[in-house]
PDB file of C-alpha atoms in Angstrom:
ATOM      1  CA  UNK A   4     -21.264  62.554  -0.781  1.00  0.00           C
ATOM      2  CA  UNK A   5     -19.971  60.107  -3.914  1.00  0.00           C
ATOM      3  CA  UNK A   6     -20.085  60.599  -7.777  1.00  0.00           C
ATOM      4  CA  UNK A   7     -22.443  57.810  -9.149  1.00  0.00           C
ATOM      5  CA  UNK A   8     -19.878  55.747 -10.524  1.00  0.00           C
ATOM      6  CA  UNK A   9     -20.967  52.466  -9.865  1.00  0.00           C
ATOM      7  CA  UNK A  10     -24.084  49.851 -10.718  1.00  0.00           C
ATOM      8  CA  UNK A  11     -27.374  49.816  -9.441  1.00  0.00           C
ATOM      9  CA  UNK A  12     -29.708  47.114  -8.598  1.00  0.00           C
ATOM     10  CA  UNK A  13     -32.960  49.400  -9.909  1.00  0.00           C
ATOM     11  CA  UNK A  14     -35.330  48.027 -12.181  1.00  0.00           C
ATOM     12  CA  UNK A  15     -33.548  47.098 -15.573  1.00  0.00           C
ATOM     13  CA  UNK A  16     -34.531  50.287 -18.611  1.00  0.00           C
ATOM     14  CA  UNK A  17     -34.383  52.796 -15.688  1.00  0.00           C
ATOM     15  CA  UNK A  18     -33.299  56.311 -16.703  1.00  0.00           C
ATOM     16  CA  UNK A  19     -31.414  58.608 -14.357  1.00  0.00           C
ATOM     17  CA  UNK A  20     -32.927  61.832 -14.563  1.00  0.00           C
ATOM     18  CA  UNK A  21     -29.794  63.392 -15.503  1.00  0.00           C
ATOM     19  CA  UNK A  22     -28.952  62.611 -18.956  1.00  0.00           C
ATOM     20  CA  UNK A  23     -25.507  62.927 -21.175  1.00  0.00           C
ATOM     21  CA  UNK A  24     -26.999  63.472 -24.578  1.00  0.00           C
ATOM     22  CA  UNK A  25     -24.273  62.843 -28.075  1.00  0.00           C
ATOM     23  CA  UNK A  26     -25.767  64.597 -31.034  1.00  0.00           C
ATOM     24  CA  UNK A  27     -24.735  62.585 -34.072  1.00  0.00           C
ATOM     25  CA  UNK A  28     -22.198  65.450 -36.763  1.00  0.00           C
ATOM     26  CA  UNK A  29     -22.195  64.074 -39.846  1.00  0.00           C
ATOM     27  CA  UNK A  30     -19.386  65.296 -41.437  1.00  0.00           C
ATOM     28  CA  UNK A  31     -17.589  65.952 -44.442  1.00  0.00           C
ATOM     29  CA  UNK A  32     -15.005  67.984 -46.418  1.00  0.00           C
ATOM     30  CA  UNK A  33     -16.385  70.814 -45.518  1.00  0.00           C
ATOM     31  CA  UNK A  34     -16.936  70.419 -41.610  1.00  0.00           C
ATOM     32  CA  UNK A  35     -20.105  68.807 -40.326  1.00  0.00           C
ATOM     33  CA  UNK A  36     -23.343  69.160 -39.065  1.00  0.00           C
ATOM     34  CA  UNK A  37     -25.407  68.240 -36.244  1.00  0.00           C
ATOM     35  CA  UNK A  38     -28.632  68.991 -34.466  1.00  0.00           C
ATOM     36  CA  UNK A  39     -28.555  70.020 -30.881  1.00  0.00           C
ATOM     37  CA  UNK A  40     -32.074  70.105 -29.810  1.00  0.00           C
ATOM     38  CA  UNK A  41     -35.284  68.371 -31.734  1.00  0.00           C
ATOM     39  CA  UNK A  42     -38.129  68.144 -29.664  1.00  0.00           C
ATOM     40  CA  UNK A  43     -39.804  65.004 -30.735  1.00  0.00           C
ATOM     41  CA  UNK A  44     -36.077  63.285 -30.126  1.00  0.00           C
ATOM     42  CA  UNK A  45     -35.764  65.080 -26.741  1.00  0.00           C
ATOM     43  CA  UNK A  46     -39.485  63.329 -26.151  1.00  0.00           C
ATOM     44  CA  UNK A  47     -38.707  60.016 -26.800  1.00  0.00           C
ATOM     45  CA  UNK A  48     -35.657  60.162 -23.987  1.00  0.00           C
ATOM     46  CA  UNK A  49     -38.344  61.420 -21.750  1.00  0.00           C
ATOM     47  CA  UNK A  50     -37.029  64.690 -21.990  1.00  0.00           C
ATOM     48  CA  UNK A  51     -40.691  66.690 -22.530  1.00  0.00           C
ATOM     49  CA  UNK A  52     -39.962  70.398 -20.983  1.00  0.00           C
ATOM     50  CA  UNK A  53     -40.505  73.325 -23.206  1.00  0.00           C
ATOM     51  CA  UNK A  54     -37.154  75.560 -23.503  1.00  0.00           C
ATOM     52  CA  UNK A  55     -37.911  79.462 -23.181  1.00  0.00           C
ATOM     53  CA  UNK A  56     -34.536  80.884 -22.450  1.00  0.00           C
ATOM     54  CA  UNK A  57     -30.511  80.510 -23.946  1.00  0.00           C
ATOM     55  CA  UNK A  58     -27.590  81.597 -21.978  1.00  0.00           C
ATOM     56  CA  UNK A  59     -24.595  81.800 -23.438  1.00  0.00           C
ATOM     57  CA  UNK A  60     -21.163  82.435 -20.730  1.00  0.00           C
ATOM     58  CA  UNK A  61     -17.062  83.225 -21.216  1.00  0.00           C
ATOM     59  CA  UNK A  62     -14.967  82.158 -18.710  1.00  0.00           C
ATOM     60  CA  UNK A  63     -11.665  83.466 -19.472  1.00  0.00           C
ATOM     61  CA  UNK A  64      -9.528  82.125 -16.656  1.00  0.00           C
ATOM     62  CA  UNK A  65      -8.912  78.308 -16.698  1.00  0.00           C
ATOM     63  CA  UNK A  66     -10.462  76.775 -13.838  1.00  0.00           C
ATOM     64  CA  UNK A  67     -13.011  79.193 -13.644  1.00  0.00           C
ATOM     65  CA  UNK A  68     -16.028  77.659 -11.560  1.00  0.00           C
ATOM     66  CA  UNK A  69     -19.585  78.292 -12.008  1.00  0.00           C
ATOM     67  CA  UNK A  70     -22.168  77.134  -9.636  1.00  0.00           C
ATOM     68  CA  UNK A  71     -23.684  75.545  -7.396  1.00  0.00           C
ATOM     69  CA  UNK A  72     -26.792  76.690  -8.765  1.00  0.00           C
ATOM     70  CA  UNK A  73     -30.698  76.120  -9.057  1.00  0.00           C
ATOM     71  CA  UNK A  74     -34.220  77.972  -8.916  1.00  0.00           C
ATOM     72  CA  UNK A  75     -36.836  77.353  -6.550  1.00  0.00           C
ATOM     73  CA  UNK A  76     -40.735  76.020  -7.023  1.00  0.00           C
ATOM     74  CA  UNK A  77     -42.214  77.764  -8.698  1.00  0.00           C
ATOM     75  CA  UNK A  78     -39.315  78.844 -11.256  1.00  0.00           C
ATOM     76  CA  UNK A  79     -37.700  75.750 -11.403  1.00  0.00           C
ATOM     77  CA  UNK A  80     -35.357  75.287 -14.369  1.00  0.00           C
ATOM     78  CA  UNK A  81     -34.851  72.234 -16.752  1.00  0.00           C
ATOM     79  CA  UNK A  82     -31.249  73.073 -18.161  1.00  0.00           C
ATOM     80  CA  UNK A  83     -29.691  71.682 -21.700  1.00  0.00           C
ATOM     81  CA  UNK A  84     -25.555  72.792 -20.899  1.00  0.00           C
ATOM     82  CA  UNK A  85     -22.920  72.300 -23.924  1.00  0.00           C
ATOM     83  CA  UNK A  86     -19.745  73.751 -24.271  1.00  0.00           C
ATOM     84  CA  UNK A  87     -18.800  75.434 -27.853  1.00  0.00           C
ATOM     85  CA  UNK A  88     -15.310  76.506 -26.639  1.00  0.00           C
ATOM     86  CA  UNK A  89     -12.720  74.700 -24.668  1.00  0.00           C
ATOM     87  CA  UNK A  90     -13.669  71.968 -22.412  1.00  0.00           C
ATOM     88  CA  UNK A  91     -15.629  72.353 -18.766  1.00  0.00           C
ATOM     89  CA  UNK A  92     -16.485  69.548 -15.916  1.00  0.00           C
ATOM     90  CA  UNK A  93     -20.094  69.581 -15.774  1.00  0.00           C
ATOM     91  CA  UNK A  94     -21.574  68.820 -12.933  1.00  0.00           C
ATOM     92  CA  UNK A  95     -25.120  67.930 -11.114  1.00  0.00           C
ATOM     93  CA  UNK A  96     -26.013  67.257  -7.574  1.00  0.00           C
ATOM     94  CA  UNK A  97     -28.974  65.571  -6.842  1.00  0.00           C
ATOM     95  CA  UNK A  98     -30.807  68.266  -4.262  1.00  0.00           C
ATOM     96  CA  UNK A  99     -34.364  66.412  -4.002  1.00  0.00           C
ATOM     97  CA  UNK A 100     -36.211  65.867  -1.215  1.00  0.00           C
ATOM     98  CA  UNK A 101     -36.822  61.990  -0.383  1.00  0.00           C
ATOM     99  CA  UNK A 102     -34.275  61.002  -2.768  1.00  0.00           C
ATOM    100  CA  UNK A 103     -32.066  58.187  -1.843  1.00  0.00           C
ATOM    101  CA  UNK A 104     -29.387  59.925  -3.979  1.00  0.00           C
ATOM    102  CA  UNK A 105     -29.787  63.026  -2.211  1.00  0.00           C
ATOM    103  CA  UNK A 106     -26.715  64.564  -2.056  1.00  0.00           C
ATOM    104  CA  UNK A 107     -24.792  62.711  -4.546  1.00  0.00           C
ATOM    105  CA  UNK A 108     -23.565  63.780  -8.126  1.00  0.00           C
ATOM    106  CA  UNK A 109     -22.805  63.105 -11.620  1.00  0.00           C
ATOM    107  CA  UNK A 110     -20.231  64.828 -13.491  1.00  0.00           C
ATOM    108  CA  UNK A 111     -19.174  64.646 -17.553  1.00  0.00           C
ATOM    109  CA  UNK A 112     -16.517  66.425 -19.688  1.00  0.00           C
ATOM    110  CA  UNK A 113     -18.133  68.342 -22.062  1.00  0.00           C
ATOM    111  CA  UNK A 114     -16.325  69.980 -25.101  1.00  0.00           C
ATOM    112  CA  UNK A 115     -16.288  71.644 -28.434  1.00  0.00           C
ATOM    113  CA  UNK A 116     -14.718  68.697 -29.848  1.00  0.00           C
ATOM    114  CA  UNK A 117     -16.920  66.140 -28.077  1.00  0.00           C
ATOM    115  CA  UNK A 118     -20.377  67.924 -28.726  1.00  0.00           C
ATOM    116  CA  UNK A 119     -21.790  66.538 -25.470  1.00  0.00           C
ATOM    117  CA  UNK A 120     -24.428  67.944 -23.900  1.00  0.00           C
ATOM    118  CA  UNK A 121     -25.813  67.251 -20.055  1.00  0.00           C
ATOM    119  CA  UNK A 122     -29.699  67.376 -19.637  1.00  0.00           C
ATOM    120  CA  UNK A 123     -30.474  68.605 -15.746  1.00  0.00           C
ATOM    121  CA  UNK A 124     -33.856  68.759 -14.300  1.00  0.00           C
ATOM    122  CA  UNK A 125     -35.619  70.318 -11.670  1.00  0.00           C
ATOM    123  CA  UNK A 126     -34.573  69.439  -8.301  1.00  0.00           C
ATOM    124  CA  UNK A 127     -30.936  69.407  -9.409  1.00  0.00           C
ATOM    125  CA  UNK A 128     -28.164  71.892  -8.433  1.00  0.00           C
ATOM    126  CA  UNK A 129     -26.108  72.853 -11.462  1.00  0.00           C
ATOM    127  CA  UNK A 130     -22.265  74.102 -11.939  1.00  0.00           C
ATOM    128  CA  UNK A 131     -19.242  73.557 -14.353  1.00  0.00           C
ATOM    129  CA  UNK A 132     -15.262  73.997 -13.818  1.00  0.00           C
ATOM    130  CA  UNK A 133     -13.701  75.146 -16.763  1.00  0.00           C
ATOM    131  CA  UNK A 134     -10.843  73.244 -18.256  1.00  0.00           C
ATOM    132  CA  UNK A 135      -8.942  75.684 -20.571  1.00  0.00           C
ATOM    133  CA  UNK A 136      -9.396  79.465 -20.690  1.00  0.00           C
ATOM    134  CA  UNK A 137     -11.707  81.202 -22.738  1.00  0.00           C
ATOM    135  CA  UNK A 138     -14.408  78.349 -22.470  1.00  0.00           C
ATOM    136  CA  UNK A 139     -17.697  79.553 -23.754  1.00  0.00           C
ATOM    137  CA  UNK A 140     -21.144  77.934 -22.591  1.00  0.00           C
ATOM    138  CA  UNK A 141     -24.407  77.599 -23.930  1.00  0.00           C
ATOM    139  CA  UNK A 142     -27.509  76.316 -22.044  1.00  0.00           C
ATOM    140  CA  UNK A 143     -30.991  76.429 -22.821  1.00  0.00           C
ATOM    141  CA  UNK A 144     -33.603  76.736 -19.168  1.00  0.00           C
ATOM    142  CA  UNK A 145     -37.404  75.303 -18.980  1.00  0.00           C
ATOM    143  CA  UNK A 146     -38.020  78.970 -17.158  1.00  0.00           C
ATOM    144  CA  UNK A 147     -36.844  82.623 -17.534  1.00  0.00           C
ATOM    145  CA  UNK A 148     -34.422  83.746 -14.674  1.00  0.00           C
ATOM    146  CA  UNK A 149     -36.131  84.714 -11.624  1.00  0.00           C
ATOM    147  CA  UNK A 150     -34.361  86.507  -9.060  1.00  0.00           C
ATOM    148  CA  UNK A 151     -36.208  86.280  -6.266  1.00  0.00           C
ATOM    149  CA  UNK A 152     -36.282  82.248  -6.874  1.00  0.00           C
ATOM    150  CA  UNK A 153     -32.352  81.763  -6.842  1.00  0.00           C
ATOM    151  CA  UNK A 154     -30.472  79.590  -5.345  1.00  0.00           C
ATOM    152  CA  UNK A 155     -27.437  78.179  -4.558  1.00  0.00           C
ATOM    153  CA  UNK A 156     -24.952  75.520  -2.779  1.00  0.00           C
ATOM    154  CA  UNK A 157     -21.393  75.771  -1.820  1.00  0.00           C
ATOM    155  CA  UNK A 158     -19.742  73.942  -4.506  1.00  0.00           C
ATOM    156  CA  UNK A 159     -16.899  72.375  -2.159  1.00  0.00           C
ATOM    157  CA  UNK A 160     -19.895  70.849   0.589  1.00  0.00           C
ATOM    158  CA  UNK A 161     -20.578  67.870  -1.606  1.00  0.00           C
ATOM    159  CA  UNK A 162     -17.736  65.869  -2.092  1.00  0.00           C
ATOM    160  CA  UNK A 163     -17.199  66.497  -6.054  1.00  0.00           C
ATOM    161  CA  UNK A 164     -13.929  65.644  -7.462  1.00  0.00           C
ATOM    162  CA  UNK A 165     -13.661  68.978  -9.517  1.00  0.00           C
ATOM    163  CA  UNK A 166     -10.672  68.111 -11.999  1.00  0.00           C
ATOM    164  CA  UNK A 167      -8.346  70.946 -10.214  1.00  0.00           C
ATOM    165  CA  UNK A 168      -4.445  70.816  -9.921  1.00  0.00           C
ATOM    166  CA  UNK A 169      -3.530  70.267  -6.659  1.00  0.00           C
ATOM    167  CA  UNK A 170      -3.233  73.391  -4.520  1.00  0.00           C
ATOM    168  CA  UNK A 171      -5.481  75.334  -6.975  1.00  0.00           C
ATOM    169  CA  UNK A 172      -8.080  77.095  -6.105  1.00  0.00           C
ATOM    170  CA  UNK A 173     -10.867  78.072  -8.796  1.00  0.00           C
ATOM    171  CA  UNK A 174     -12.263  81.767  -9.872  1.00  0.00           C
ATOM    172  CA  UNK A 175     -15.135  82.034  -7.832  1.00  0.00           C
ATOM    173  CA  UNK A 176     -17.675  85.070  -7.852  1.00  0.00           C
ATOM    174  CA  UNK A 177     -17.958  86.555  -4.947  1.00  0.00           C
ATOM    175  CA  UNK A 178     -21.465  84.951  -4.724  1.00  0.00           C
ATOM    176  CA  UNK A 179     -20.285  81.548  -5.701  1.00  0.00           C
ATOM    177  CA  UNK A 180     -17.884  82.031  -2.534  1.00  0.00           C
ATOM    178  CA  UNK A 181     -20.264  82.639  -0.126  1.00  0.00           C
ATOM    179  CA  UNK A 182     -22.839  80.197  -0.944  1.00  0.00           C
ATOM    180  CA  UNK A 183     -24.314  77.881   2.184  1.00  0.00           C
ATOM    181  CA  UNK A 184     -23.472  74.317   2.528  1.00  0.00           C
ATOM    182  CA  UNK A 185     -26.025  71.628   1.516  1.00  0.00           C
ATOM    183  CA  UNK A 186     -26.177  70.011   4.958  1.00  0.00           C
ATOM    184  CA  UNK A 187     -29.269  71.934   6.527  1.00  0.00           C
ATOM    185  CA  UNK A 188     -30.563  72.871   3.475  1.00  0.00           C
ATOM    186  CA  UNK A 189     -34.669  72.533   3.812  1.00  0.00           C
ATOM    187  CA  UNK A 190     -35.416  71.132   0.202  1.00  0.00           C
ATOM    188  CA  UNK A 191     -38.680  72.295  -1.821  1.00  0.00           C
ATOM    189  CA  UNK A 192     -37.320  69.910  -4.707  1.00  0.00           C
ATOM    190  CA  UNK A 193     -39.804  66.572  -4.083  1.00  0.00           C
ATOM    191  CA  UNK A 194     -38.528  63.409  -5.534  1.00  0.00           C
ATOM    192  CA  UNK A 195     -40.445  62.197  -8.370  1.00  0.00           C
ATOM    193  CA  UNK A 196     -39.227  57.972  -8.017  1.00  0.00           C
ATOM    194  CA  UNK A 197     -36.392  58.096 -10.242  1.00  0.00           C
ATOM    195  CA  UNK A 198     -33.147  57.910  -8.234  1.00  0.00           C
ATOM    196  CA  UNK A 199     -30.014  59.972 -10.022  1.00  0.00           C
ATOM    197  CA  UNK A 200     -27.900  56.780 -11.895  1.00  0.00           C
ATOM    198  CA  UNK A 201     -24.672  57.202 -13.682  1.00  0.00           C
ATOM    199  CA  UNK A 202     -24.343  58.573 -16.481  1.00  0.00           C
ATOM    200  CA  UNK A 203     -24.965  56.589 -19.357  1.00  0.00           C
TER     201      UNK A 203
END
């Protein structure tokens, strides 16, 4: 499949359900500030979910690759990822039903330096590549983790352009390594009329 990377011709205003979100740091001789989550600014980008769970990762390795992941109906999780140490390629694939993006994915850097964040809703499979060792990862979820609702894609079956030295091959679990392709995968995700668009 093909990162989103390119123009649409859908209706002008459209937003892609996955979102890349810049807090603003206002900053001085000190450091700075910022404000990572507000719920009445997540609103207004159409971002209404309620946020019940934090997880917070270390990847030590560089190159260290988490993901494909997601959880099924009825434990679907809205996720709010931001790195706080190092850099990571965050990615999204677009797993719904219906969708005429199915299949295809979005990908940002995010960093402690750049203080992006990527919003990812239900209906789309989740991972990151780390960029540096000792990256550490924050995300917030819409749903507590629910075991019997997990799932997964192989995370080298959709075409992403993972950032990787050539003739690397990343730290996988031994779960990440065994996960099935997307092709044949019987979607409970339904698509909601809002095709996945690149990233802003």
């Amino acid at each position: 499949m093909i990162a989103l990377e390119f123009k649409h011709g859908y209706a002008a205003g459209m937003t892609s359900p996955v979102q890349r979100i810049r807090p603003r740091r206002h900053g001085d001789a000190r450091g700075w500030f910022t404000e990572t989550y507000n719920r009445d600014t997540f609103a207004a980008l159409g971002i209404a979910c309620t946020f019940v769970q934090d997880n917070h990762s270390l990847s030590v390795p560089a190159y260290t690759l988490r993901g494909l992941h997601f959880q099924v109906p009825p434990r679907g999780q809205d996720k709010l990822v931001r790195c706080i140490r190092g850099r990571i390629f965050d990615v999204a694939v677009d797993i719904r039903r219906g969708s005429p993006t199915f299949g295809h994915w979005v990908g940002a850097e995010l960093s402690a330096e750049n203080g992006e964040q990527l919003f990812i809703p239900i209906g789309f499979a989740h991972g990151f590549l780390t960029l540096e060792p000792d990256c550490e990862v924050v995300y917030k979820c819409s749903d507590t983790y629910a075991p019997a609702q997990d799932g997964g894609i192989a995370w080298d079956g959709v075409g992403i352009d993972w950032p990787l030295p050539l003739g690397t091959r990343p730290e996988l679990s031994p779960k990440d390594g065994m996960q099935p392709p997307l092709a044949g995968f019987d979607s409970p995700f339904a698509y909601d009329g809002r095709p996945l668009l690149p990233l802003a």
